[in-house]
Coordinates of C-alpha atoms in Angstrom, one line a residue:
Chain A
M1 CA 132.3 133.0 102.6
D2 CA 129.9 130.1 103.6
S3 CA 126.2 131.0 103.9
P4 CA 125.0 130.7 107.5
V5 CA 123.1 127.5 108.4
F6 CA 119.6 128.4 109.4
A7 CA 117.7 126.2 111.9
A8 CA 114.9 126.3 109.5
E9 CA 114.8 127.7 106.0
T10 CA 112.3 127.7 103.2
L11 CA 112.8 128.9 99.6
G12 CA 109.8 129.6 97.4
L13 CA 107.9 126.9 99.3
T14 CA 104.5 126.3 97.7
K15 CA 101.8 123.8 98.5
R16 CA 98.6 123.4 96.4
Y17 CA 95.7 121.0 97.0
P18 CA 93.7 120.1 93.9
L19 CA 89.9 119.9 94.6
A20 CA 89.0 117.5 91.7
W21 CA 85.3 117.6 92.3
K22 CA 85.2 121.4 92.2
R23 CA 87.8 121.6 89.4
R24 CA 89.9 124.1 91.2
V25 CA 93.1 124.2 93.2
V26 CA 93.5 125.6 96.7
V27 CA 96.9 127.3 97.3
A28 CA 97.6 126.5 101.0
L29 CA 101.0 128.1 100.9
N30 CA 102.4 130.4 98.2
K31 CA 106.1 130.9 97.5
L32 CA 107.2 131.2 101.2
D33 CA 110.7 132.4 101.8
L34 CA 111.6 132.2 105.5
Q35 CA 114.8 131.9 107.6
V36 CA 114.9 131.1 111.3
R37 CA 118.2 131.5 113.0
P38 CA 119.5 129.0 115.6
G39 CA 118.4 130.1 119.1
E40 CA 115.5 132.2 117.9
V41 CA 111.9 132.0 119.1
F42 CA 109.9 132.6 116.0
G43 CA 106.1 133.1 116.0
L44 CA 103.8 132.2 113.1
L45 CA 100.7 134.3 113.2
G46 CA 97.6 134.3 111.1
P47 CA 93.9 133.3 110.9
N48 CA 92.8 129.7 110.4
G49 CA 93.7 128.4 107.0
S50 CA 96.4 131.0 106.4
G51 CA 99.2 128.5 106.0
K52 CA 100.8 128.3 109.4
S53 CA 100.2 124.5 110.0
T54 CA 101.0 123.8 106.3
T55 CA 104.4 125.5 106.8
I56 CA 105.2 123.4 109.9
K57 CA 104.1 120.2 108.1
L58 CA 106.3 121.0 105.1
L59 CA 109.3 121.7 107.3
L60 CA 108.7 118.4 109.1
G61 CA 108.4 116.5 105.8
L62 CA 104.9 115.3 106.7
I63 CA 103.7 116.7 103.4
R64 CA 105.6 117.4 100.2
P65 CA 105.8 120.8 98.5
N66 CA 104.7 121.3 94.9
E67 CA 107.5 123.9 94.4
G68 CA 110.4 125.2 96.4
E69 CA 112.3 123.5 99.2
A70 CA 112.5 123.3 103.0
R71 CA 115.6 122.8 105.0
I72 CA 116.3 122.0 108.6
F73 CA 119.9 122.8 109.7
G74 CA 120.8 122.7 106.0
L75 CA 119.3 119.2 105.5
G76 CA 116.2 118.0 103.8
P77 CA 113.2 117.4 106.1
D78 CA 113.2 113.7 105.2
D79 CA 116.8 113.3 106.4
L80 CA 116.9 111.3 109.6
E81 CA 119.8 113.4 110.8
A82 CA 117.5 116.5 110.5
R83 CA 114.7 114.6 112.3
R84 CA 117.0 113.8 115.2
R85 CA 117.4 117.5 115.8
I86 CA 113.7 118.4 115.8
G87 CA 110.8 118.0 118.2
F88 CA 107.1 118.5 117.3
L89 CA 104.0 119.2 119.2
P90 CA 101.0 119.0 116.8
E91 CA 97.8 121.1 117.2
N92 CA 95.3 119.4 119.5
P93 CA 97.7 116.4 120.0
Y94 CA 96.2 113.0 120.4
F95 CA 98.3 110.1 121.6
Y96 CA 97.6 106.5 122.2
G97 CA 94.9 106.5 124.8
F98 CA 95.8 103.1 126.0
L99 CA 99.3 104.1 127.1
T100 CA 100.1 105.7 130.4
G101 CA 102.2 108.9 130.6
D102 CA 105.4 106.9 131.3
E103 CA 104.7 104.4 128.5
T104 CA 104.1 107.2 126.1
L105 CA 107.4 108.8 126.8
Q106 CA 109.2 105.4 126.7
F107 CA 107.6 104.7 123.3
F108 CA 108.8 108.0 121.8
G109 CA 112.1 107.9 123.5
K110 CA 112.8 104.4 122.1
L111 CA 111.8 105.7 118.6
C112 CA 114.6 108.2 119.1
G113 CA 117.1 105.6 120.0
L114 CA 117.1 106.1 123.8
R115 CA 117.2 103.1 126.1
G116 CA 117.7 102.0 129.7
A117 CA 118.9 104.2 132.5
K118 CA 119.4 107.2 130.1
L119 CA 115.8 107.0 129.0
T120 CA 114.5 106.6 132.5
A121 CA 116.5 109.6 133.7
R122 CA 115.2 111.7 130.8
I123 CA 111.6 110.7 131.5
N124 CA 112.0 111.7 135.1
E125 CA 113.5 115.0 134.1
L126 CA 110.7 115.8 131.6
I127 CA 107.9 114.8 134.0
D128 CA 109.3 117.3 136.5
L129 CA 109.7 119.9 133.8
V130 CA 106.1 119.7 132.6
S131 CA 104.7 119.0 136.1
L132 CA 103.0 115.8 135.3
Q133 CA 103.8 113.7 138.3
N134 CA 100.2 112.8 138.8
G135 CA 99.8 111.4 135.3
R136 CA 102.7 109.0 135.1
E137 CA 100.7 105.8 135.7
R138 CA 97.4 107.0 134.3
P139 CA 96.3 106.1 130.7
L140 CA 96.2 109.1 128.4
R141 CA 92.5 108.6 127.7
S142 CA 91.8 109.9 131.2
Y143 CA 94.0 113.0 130.7
S144 CA 92.6 116.6 130.6
K145 CA 93.3 118.8 127.6
G146 CA 96.1 120.6 129.5
M147 CA 97.7 117.3 130.6
L148 CA 97.7 116.1 127.0
Q149 CA 99.4 119.3 125.9
R150 CA 102.0 118.8 128.6
I151 CA 102.7 115.2 127.7
G152 CA 102.9 116.4 124.1
L153 CA 105.6 118.9 125.1
A154 CA 107.5 116.2 127.0
Q155 CA 107.5 113.8 124.0
A156 CA 108.6 116.6 121.7
M157 CA 111.6 117.2 124.0
I158 CA 112.4 113.6 124.8
H159 CA 115.5 113.4 122.6
D160 CA 116.7 116.9 123.6
P161 CA 116.2 118.4 120.1
D162 CA 117.8 121.7 119.0
L163 CA 114.6 122.9 117.2
L164 CA 111.1 122.7 118.4
F165 CA 107.9 123.1 116.4
L166 CA 104.9 123.9 118.5
D167 CA 101.6 124.1 116.6
E168 CA 99.1 126.1 118.7
P169 CA 100.7 124.9 122.0
T170 CA 98.2 126.8 124.1
A171 CA 95.0 125.9 122.3
G172 CA 92.4 124.9 124.7
V173 CA 94.6 125.2 127.8
D174 CA 93.6 127.3 130.8
P175 CA 95.5 130.6 131.4
Q176 CA 97.5 128.9 134.1
G177 CA 98.7 126.1 131.8
S178 CA 99.1 128.6 129.0
A179 CA 101.4 130.7 131.2
Q180 CA 103.4 127.5 132.1
I181 CA 103.9 126.8 128.4
R182 CA 105.0 130.4 127.8
D183 CA 107.6 130.1 130.7
L184 CA 108.8 126.8 129.2
I185 CA 109.4 128.4 125.8
L186 CA 111.4 131.2 127.5
R187 CA 113.3 128.5 129.4
L188 CA 114.1 126.7 126.1
K189 CA 115.3 129.9 124.6
K190 CA 117.7 130.4 127.5
M191 CA 119.0 126.9 126.8
G192 CA 119.8 128.0 123.3
K193 CA 117.0 126.0 121.6
T194 CA 115.2 127.3 118.5
V195 CA 111.4 127.4 118.8
I196 CA 109.0 127.9 115.9
F197 CA 105.4 128.1 117.1
S198 CA 102.0 129.2 115.9
S199 CA 99.4 130.8 118.1
H200 CA 96.3 132.8 118.1
L201 CA 97.1 134.3 121.5
L202 CA 98.8 137.4 120.3
E203 CA 99.8 138.7 123.7
Q204 CA 101.6 135.5 124.4
V205 CA 103.4 135.6 121.1
Q206 CA 104.5 139.1 122.0
E207 CA 105.9 137.9 125.3
V208 CA 108.1 135.2 124.0
A209 CA 108.8 135.7 120.3
D210 CA 112.0 137.4 118.9
R211 CA 110.5 137.6 115.5
V212 CA 107.2 136.9 113.9
A213 CA 105.7 136.3 110.5
I214 CA 102.1 137.1 109.7
F215 CA 100.3 134.9 107.2
S216 CA 97.1 135.5 105.3
L217 CA 95.5 133.3 102.6
G218 CA 98.6 131.2 102.2
R219 CA 101.0 134.2 101.9
K220 CA 103.5 135.7 104.3
V221 CA 102.4 139.3 104.5
L222 CA 104.7 140.6 107.2
E223 CA 107.9 139.5 108.9
G224 CA 110.3 141.1 111.4
S225 CA 111.4 141.4 114.9
L226 CA 108.8 142.4 117.5
D227 CA 110.8 145.5 118.4
D228 CA 110.8 146.7 114.8
L229 CA 107.2 145.8 114.2
L230 CA 105.6 147.0 117.4
T231 CA 107.5 150.2 118.3
E232 CA 105.5 153.3 117.3
K233 CA 108.3 155.5 116.0
E234 CA 106.0 158.5 115.8
A235 CA 105.3 158.7 119.5
T236 CA 106.9 158.4 123.0
L237 CA 105.2 157.1 126.1
V238 CA 106.3 158.5 129.4
S239 CA 105.1 156.7 132.6
V240 CA 105.2 158.2 136.1
P241 CA 104.3 156.4 139.4
G242 CA 101.0 157.3 141.1
E243 CA 98.0 159.3 140.0
L244 CA 98.5 162.6 138.2
T245 CA 96.6 165.4 139.8
D246 CA 95.0 168.1 137.6
A247 CA 97.5 170.7 138.8
R248 CA 100.4 168.5 138.0
R249 CA 98.9 167.6 134.6
D250 CA 98.5 171.3 133.8
E251 CA 102.2 171.9 134.8
L252 CA 103.3 169.0 132.6
E253 CA 101.3 170.2 129.6
R254 CA 102.9 173.7 130.0
L255 CA 106.4 172.1 130.0
L256 CA 105.6 170.0 127.0
A257 CA 104.2 173.1 125.2
Q258 CA 107.4 175.0 125.8
S259 CA 109.2 172.1 124.0
G260 CA 106.7 172.4 121.1
F261 CA 104.4 169.4 121.9
T262 CA 100.8 170.8 121.9
G263 CA 97.2 169.9 121.0
A264 CA 95.9 166.5 120.2
N265 CA 99.3 165.0 119.8
V266 CA 99.9 165.0 123.6
Q267 CA 97.8 162.4 125.4
F268 CA 97.6 161.3 129.0
S269 CA 96.4 157.8 130.0
R270 CA 96.6 155.3 132.8
P271 CA 98.5 152.0 132.1
R272 CA 96.3 149.0 132.0
L273 CA 96.9 145.4 133.0
S274 CA 96.0 142.7 130.4
L275 CA 93.2 140.4 131.4
E276 CA 95.7 137.5 131.5
Q277 CA 98.0 139.4 133.9
L278 CA 95.0 140.2 136.1
Y279 CA 93.8 136.6 136.1
L280 CA 97.2 135.1 136.9
R281 CA 97.9 137.7 139.6
T282 CA 94.5 136.9 141.2
V283 CA 94.7 133.1 140.9
E284 CA 98.3 133.0 142.2
A285 CA 97.4 135.2 145.1
E286 CA 94.6 132.8 146.1
R287 CA 96.9 129.8 145.9
Q288 CA 99.5 131.4 148.3
P289 CA 99.4 129.6 151.6
Chain B
M1 CA 116.2 100.6 111.9
I2 CA 115.2 97.1 113.3
G3 CA 114.9 98.7 116.7
R4 CA 112.4 101.3 115.5
I5 CA 110.3 98.7 113.6
L6 CA 110.2 96.5 116.7
V7 CA 109.1 99.5 119.0
I8 CA 106.2 100.3 116.6
A9 CA 105.4 96.6 116.3
R10 CA 105.3 96.1 120.1
N11 CA 103.0 99.2 120.4
T12 CA 100.7 97.9 117.7
L13 CA 100.4 94.5 119.4
L14 CA 99.8 96.2 122.8
E15 CA 97.1 98.4 121.3
A16 CA 95.4 95.4 119.7
V17 CA 95.6 93.3 122.9
R18 CA 94.0 96.2 124.9
Q19 CA 91.2 96.5 122.3
K20 CA 88.2 94.6 123.5
V21 CA 86.8 93.9 120.0
L22 CA 89.7 91.6 119.1
N23 CA 89.6 89.9 122.5
V24 CA 85.9 89.1 121.9
L25 CA 86.7 87.7 118.5
L26 CA 89.4 85.5 119.9
L27 CA 87.2 84.4 122.7
F28 CA 84.5 83.5 120.1
G29 CA 87.1 81.4 118.3
L30 CA 88.1 79.6 121.5
V31 CA 84.5 78.9 122.3
M32 CA 83.8 77.7 118.8
I33 CA 86.7 75.2 119.0
A34 CA 85.7 74.0 122.5
A35 CA 82.1 73.6 121.4
S36 CA 83.0 71.5 118.4
S37 CA 83.2 68.3 120.5
Y38 CA 79.6 68.7 121.6
F39 CA 78.3 68.1 118.1
S40 CA 78.4 64.4 118.6
Q41 CA 78.9 62.0 115.7
V42 CA 78.1 58.3 115.6
A43 CA 81.6 56.9 115.1
I44 CA 84.6 58.2 117.1
D45 CA 86.8 58.6 114.0
Q46 CA 84.1 60.7 112.4
Q47 CA 83.8 62.7 115.6
I48 CA 87.6 63.4 115.6
K49 CA 87.5 64.3 111.9
F50 CA 84.6 66.7 112.6
V51 CA 86.5 68.4 115.5
K52 CA 89.6 68.8 113.3
D53 CA 87.6 70.3 110.4
F54 CA 85.7 72.6 112.7
G55 CA 88.9 73.6 114.7
C56 CA 90.9 74.5 111.6
G57 CA 87.9 76.3 110.1
A58 CA 87.5 78.3 113.2
I59 CA 91.2 79.3 113.4
G60 CA 91.0 80.3 109.7
L61 CA 87.8 82.2 110.0
I62 CA 88.6 84.1 113.2
G63 CA 92.1 84.6 112.1
V64 CA 91.1 86.2 108.8
C65 CA 88.7 88.5 110.6
I66 CA 91.5 89.6 113.0
A67 CA 93.9 90.0 110.1
I68 CA 91.7 92.2 108.0
L69 CA 89.9 94.1 110.7
S70 CA 93.1 95.0 112.7
V71 CA 95.0 96.1 109.6
A72 CA 92.0 98.0 108.1
Q73 CA 91.7 100.3 111.1
L74 CA 95.5 100.9 111.6
L75 CA 96.1 103.7 109.1
P76 CA 92.7 105.5 109.2
Q77 CA 92.9 105.6 113.0
E78 CA 96.5 106.9 113.0
L79 CA 95.5 109.6 110.5
H80 CA 92.3 110.5 112.2
N81 CA 93.9 110.7 115.6
R82 CA 96.9 112.4 114.1
T83 CA 99.2 110.1 116.1
I84 CA 101.1 109.5 112.9
Y85 CA 102.3 113.1 112.9
T86 CA 104.2 112.8 116.1
I87 CA 105.7 109.4 115.1
L88 CA 106.8 110.5 111.6
A89 CA 108.3 113.8 113.0
K90 CA 110.7 111.5 114.9
P91 CA 113.7 109.9 113.2
V92 CA 111.4 107.2 111.7
R93 CA 111.1 106.5 108.0
R94 CA 107.6 105.9 106.5
S95 CA 108.7 102.5 105.5
E96 CA 109.7 101.6 109.0
F97 CA 106.4 102.9 110.4
L98 CA 104.4 100.7 107.9
L99 CA 106.6 97.7 108.4
G100 CA 106.4 98.1 112.2
K101 CA 102.6 98.2 112.0
F102 CA 102.6 95.1 109.9
V103 CA 105.0 93.2 112.1
G104 CA 102.7 94.1 115.0
V105 CA 99.7 92.5 113.3
V106 CA 101.7 89.4 112.4
L107 CA 102.7 89.2 116.1
L108 CA 99.0 89.5 117.0
L109 CA 98.1 86.7 114.5
T110 CA 100.9 84.5 115.9
L111 CA 99.4 85.0 119.4
S112 CA 95.8 84.4 118.3
V113 CA 96.7 81.3 116.2
A114 CA 98.8 80.0 119.1
L115 CA 96.0 80.4 121.6
M116 CA 93.4 78.9 119.3
S117 CA 95.8 76.0 118.5
I118 CA 96.3 75.3 122.2
A119 CA 92.5 75.2 122.7
F120 CA 92.2 73.0 119.6
A121 CA 94.9 70.6 120.9
A122 CA 93.1 70.5 124.3
V123 CA 89.8 69.6 122.6
L124 CA 91.5 66.9 120.5
W125 CA 93.2 65.5 123.6
W126 CA 89.9 65.3 125.4
Q127 CA 88.4 63.6 122.3
E128 CA 91.2 61.1 122.4
T129 CA 90.6 60.4 126.1
Q130 CA 86.9 59.9 125.5
G131 CA 87.5 57.8 122.4
L132 CA 90.0 55.5 124.1
A133 CA 87.7 55.1 127.1
A134 CA 84.8 54.2 124.8
V135 CA 86.9 51.6 122.9
Q136 CA 88.2 50.1 126.1
A137 CA 84.6 49.8 127.5
D138 CA 83.5 48.1 124.2
Y139 CA 86.3 45.5 124.4
V140 CA 86.1 44.8 128.1
H141 CA 82.5 43.7 127.7
T142 CA 83.3 41.6 124.7
P143 CA 83.3 37.8 125.5
G144 CA 86.9 36.4 125.4
W145 CA 88.5 39.7 126.4
G146 CA 91.9 39.1 127.9
K147 CA 92.1 35.5 126.6
S148 CA 92.0 35.9 122.8
P149 CA 95.2 37.3 121.2
E150 CA 93.1 38.2 118.1
L151 CA 90.8 40.4 120.2
T152 CA 93.8 42.1 121.9
N153 CA 95.3 42.8 118.4
M154 CA 92.0 44.3 117.3
Y155 CA 91.9 46.4 120.4
Q156 CA 95.4 47.6 119.9
H157 CA 94.6 48.4 116.2
D158 CA 91.6 50.5 117.2
V159 CA 93.6 52.4 119.9
A160 CA 96.4 53.1 117.5
Q161 CA 93.9 54.4 114.9
I162 CA 92.5 56.9 117.4
V163 CA 95.9 58.0 118.6
N164 CA 97.3 58.4 115.1
Q165 CA 94.2 60.3 114.0
V166 CA 94.5 62.7 116.9
R167 CA 98.2 63.0 117.1
D168 CA 98.7 63.6 113.4
P169 CA 102.0 65.5 113.0
Q170 CA 100.6 66.8 109.7
M171 CA 98.4 69.1 111.8
V172 CA 101.5 71.3 112.4
E173 CA 101.6 71.7 108.6
A174 CA 97.9 72.6 108.5
I175 CA 98.3 75.3 111.2
L176 CA 101.4 76.7 109.5
L177 CA 99.5 76.9 106.1
I178 CA 96.5 78.6 107.7
F179 CA 98.9 81.1 109.4
A180 CA 100.6 81.8 106.1
K181 CA 97.3 82.5 104.5
L182 CA 96.3 84.9 107.3
V183 CA 99.6 86.8 106.9
M184 CA 98.9 87.1 103.2
A185 CA 95.4 88.4 104.0
A186 CA 96.9 91.0 106.4
A187 CA 99.4 92.1 103.6
M188 CA 96.5 92.5 101.2
A189 CA 94.6 94.7 103.7
M190 CA 97.8 96.7 104.3
L191 CA 98.1 97.4 100.5
V192 CA 94.5 98.5 100.2
S193 CA 94.7 100.6 103.3
T194 CA 97.6 102.6 101.9
F195 CA 95.4 104.2 99.2
S196 CA 92.0 103.8 101.0
T197 CA 90.4 106.6 102.8
S198 CA 88.1 104.6 105.1
F199 CA 88.0 101.5 107.2
I200 CA 84.9 100.1 105.4
F201 CA 86.5 100.5 101.9
T202 CA 89.5 98.6 103.1
V203 CA 87.5 95.8 104.6
I204 CA 85.2 95.4 101.6
T205 CA 88.0 95.6 99.0
T206 CA 90.3 93.2 100.9
C207 CA 87.4 90.7 101.3
G208 CA 86.8 91.0 97.6
I209 CA 90.4 90.4 96.7
Y210 CA 90.5 87.5 99.2
L211 CA 87.5 85.9 97.5
I212 CA 88.9 86.4 94.0
G213 CA 92.0 84.7 95.2
H214 CA 89.9 81.7 96.2
M215 CA 88.0 81.6 92.9
E216 CA 90.9 82.3 90.6
S217 CA 92.0 78.7 90.2
A218 CA 88.3 77.6 89.7
A219 CA 88.1 80.1 86.8
R220 CA 91.3 78.8 85.4
D221 CA 90.0 75.2 85.6
V222 CA 86.8 76.1 83.8
W223 CA 88.3 78.3 81.1
L224 CA 91.6 76.6 80.5
S225 CA 90.9 73.0 81.1
H226 CA 89.9 72.7 77.4
G227 CA 92.7 74.9 76.0
A228 CA 91.1 75.2 72.7
Q229 CA 87.9 76.8 74.1
A230 CA 89.7 79.5 76.1
T231 CA 89.9 82.7 74.1
F232 CA 93.0 84.8 74.1
G233 CA 91.3 87.5 76.2
Q234 CA 90.2 85.0 78.8
G235 CA 93.8 83.6 79.0
L236 CA 95.3 87.0 79.3
F237 CA 92.8 88.0 82.0
L238 CA 93.6 84.9 84.0
E239 CA 97.3 85.5 83.6
M240 CA 97.0 89.1 84.8
L241 CA 94.8 88.0 87.7
S242 CA 97.1 85.3 88.8
L243 CA 99.9 87.8 88.8
L244 CA 98.0 90.5 90.8
V245 CA 96.0 88.3 93.2
P246 CA 97.6 85.4 95.1
D247 CA 96.0 82.0 94.5
M248 CA 94.4 81.4 97.9
N249 CA 92.9 78.1 96.7
S250 CA 96.3 76.5 96.8
F251 CA 95.9 76.5 100.5
T252 CA 92.9 74.1 100.3
I253 CA 95.7 71.5 100.6
V254 CA 94.8 71.8 104.3
D255 CA 91.6 69.8 103.5
E256 CA 93.8 66.9 102.2
I257 CA 95.6 66.9 105.6
L258 CA 92.3 66.9 107.4
D259 CA 91.1 64.0 105.2
G260 CA 94.1 62.0 106.5
N261 CA 96.0 62.1 103.2
V262 CA 99.8 62.6 103.2
V263 CA 101.0 66.0 102.1
P264 CA 104.8 66.0 101.9
W265 CA 106.7 68.7 103.6
W266 CA 108.3 70.0 100.4
H267 CA 104.8 70.9 99.2
T268 CA 104.1 72.8 102.4
W269 CA 107.5 74.6 102.2
N270 CA 106.6 75.6 98.6
L271 CA 103.4 77.1 99.7
L272 CA 105.0 78.9 102.6
G273 CA 107.6 80.3 100.2
Y274 CA 104.9 81.3 97.8
S275 CA 103.1 83.2 100.6
A276 CA 106.4 84.8 101.8
V277 CA 107.1 86.1 98.3
Y278 CA 103.6 87.4 97.8
T279 CA 103.6 89.0 101.2
G280 CA 106.9 90.7 100.4
V281 CA 105.6 92.0 97.0
L282 CA 102.4 93.3 98.6
L283 CA 104.4 95.0 101.4
A284 CA 106.8 96.5 98.9
L285 CA 103.8 97.9 96.9
S286 CA 102.3 99.3 100.1
E287 CA 105.6 101.0 101.0
L288 CA 105.7 102.6 97.6
I289 CA 102.2 104.0 97.7
F290 CA 102.5 105.1 101.4
E291 CA 105.8 106.9 100.6
F292 CA 104.0 109.3 98.3
R293 CA 100.7 109.6 100.2
E294 CA 99.7 112.9 101.6
I295 CA 99.0 112.6 105.3

């Protein structure tokens, strides 16, 4: 039986940087084995310097491993056929400041072999998708951080790739923009695209990722689906609408005790909104006409 | 492949054109050429010779500044701004990226040399007009003007001398040779920038190589003119140097053209071929180093 073709796969991938002047070697990534299936949204988590960006750069062929190999849809990262199927948004993206939004997308589109009416139609489509109508004729040097992130997403998608690498896509973006990027990732998932992204915003990762890998000091220390990793198998949470009066609470405690649940193991609490949910709800309510 | 190289080249040219520093350099060159005619000389032929020397010198000097400075900032800027990541994540080979950047600089040099040459031609045309007017004024006030065939012949000879000096077709050869030299300087800078980590290092090292290229033949003359006196070490060193560094002094043949001597086209073609081969070798080495560079 043929082995399945993963959207991205690494086998024992290792990257070391020698520090000649300190006579030591920094291991940026240590023997990473990772498989991302087509159509999955995969989150790379970890503190700064844990190996997330190194993993992405190795998968893109921007840097070369000391050991192991990386494969994109079964091909080496240097293979142009593999590159045709990937899109990349780097961390804190900088583009040519002298180009306008339209010129930037034309430049990247032409690099991917798009021309003429097809390219124009694709640019129009992406400008609508990332809501950047007001930036089409402006040079990128006048863009805000959020606008740069959005043009970055548009250029990553210009050739309609099957696999997207997003390195800290929400870094420095306001919660509104951050939520738009989250929605976009969900939309890409619905379209059957594979998305591999790194982020520090754990709540956002939780909202969009099917699976995550947690990195620390260049090593993958945990990997799995969010359902598996986050479900507390030792407890069950019951939610009821409205406020629980003392009388009702006593009644519930009695019922639970009859079933054998007593003492400190039984807890009552009120569900809380996340700060992001509160912010978005408030700002969006203000914007309603 | 060609399409991707041209897209990168066009973008490089656009970036350079929208950069004010290069525009200022180019403007400086144009002003230098235009100003050359104000340094008046006694005789008109000397004046024209001065304008030609000054014009070609300005094109060469400003051109080499544009070539080295524009190439030296290409890669450091791409790496610093991380724009290279987004490009190389697309279906673009590293060799295509580097070649596209180089072609962009060559296009910029073509544009700059063309603009400065047009200014140069305009100044020469103005010199011709002034010179012819001065000669005519001289002869008109000479007794016997219009009656003596001998005087008419002398007048026609002087006019032809000015016209021939200004409209010397060999000036095309001179400009082509200067351009070839600039392309080689750009290729040298490209090679240095593939292993350099800073703009300053690239500029200083390239200028160093460029100067060595100019002094190489002088050293050969001094050490090898009396074969017996040159040691084996000196000979080997010069051989190695001539292999690694192009002989830029060969291009001083431009001075012969400016002095009014005839330089046959085959000699110019030889030099253009030499520069094309060296540029090719320098680019191939650049590609090789850049292919393995960590970015």
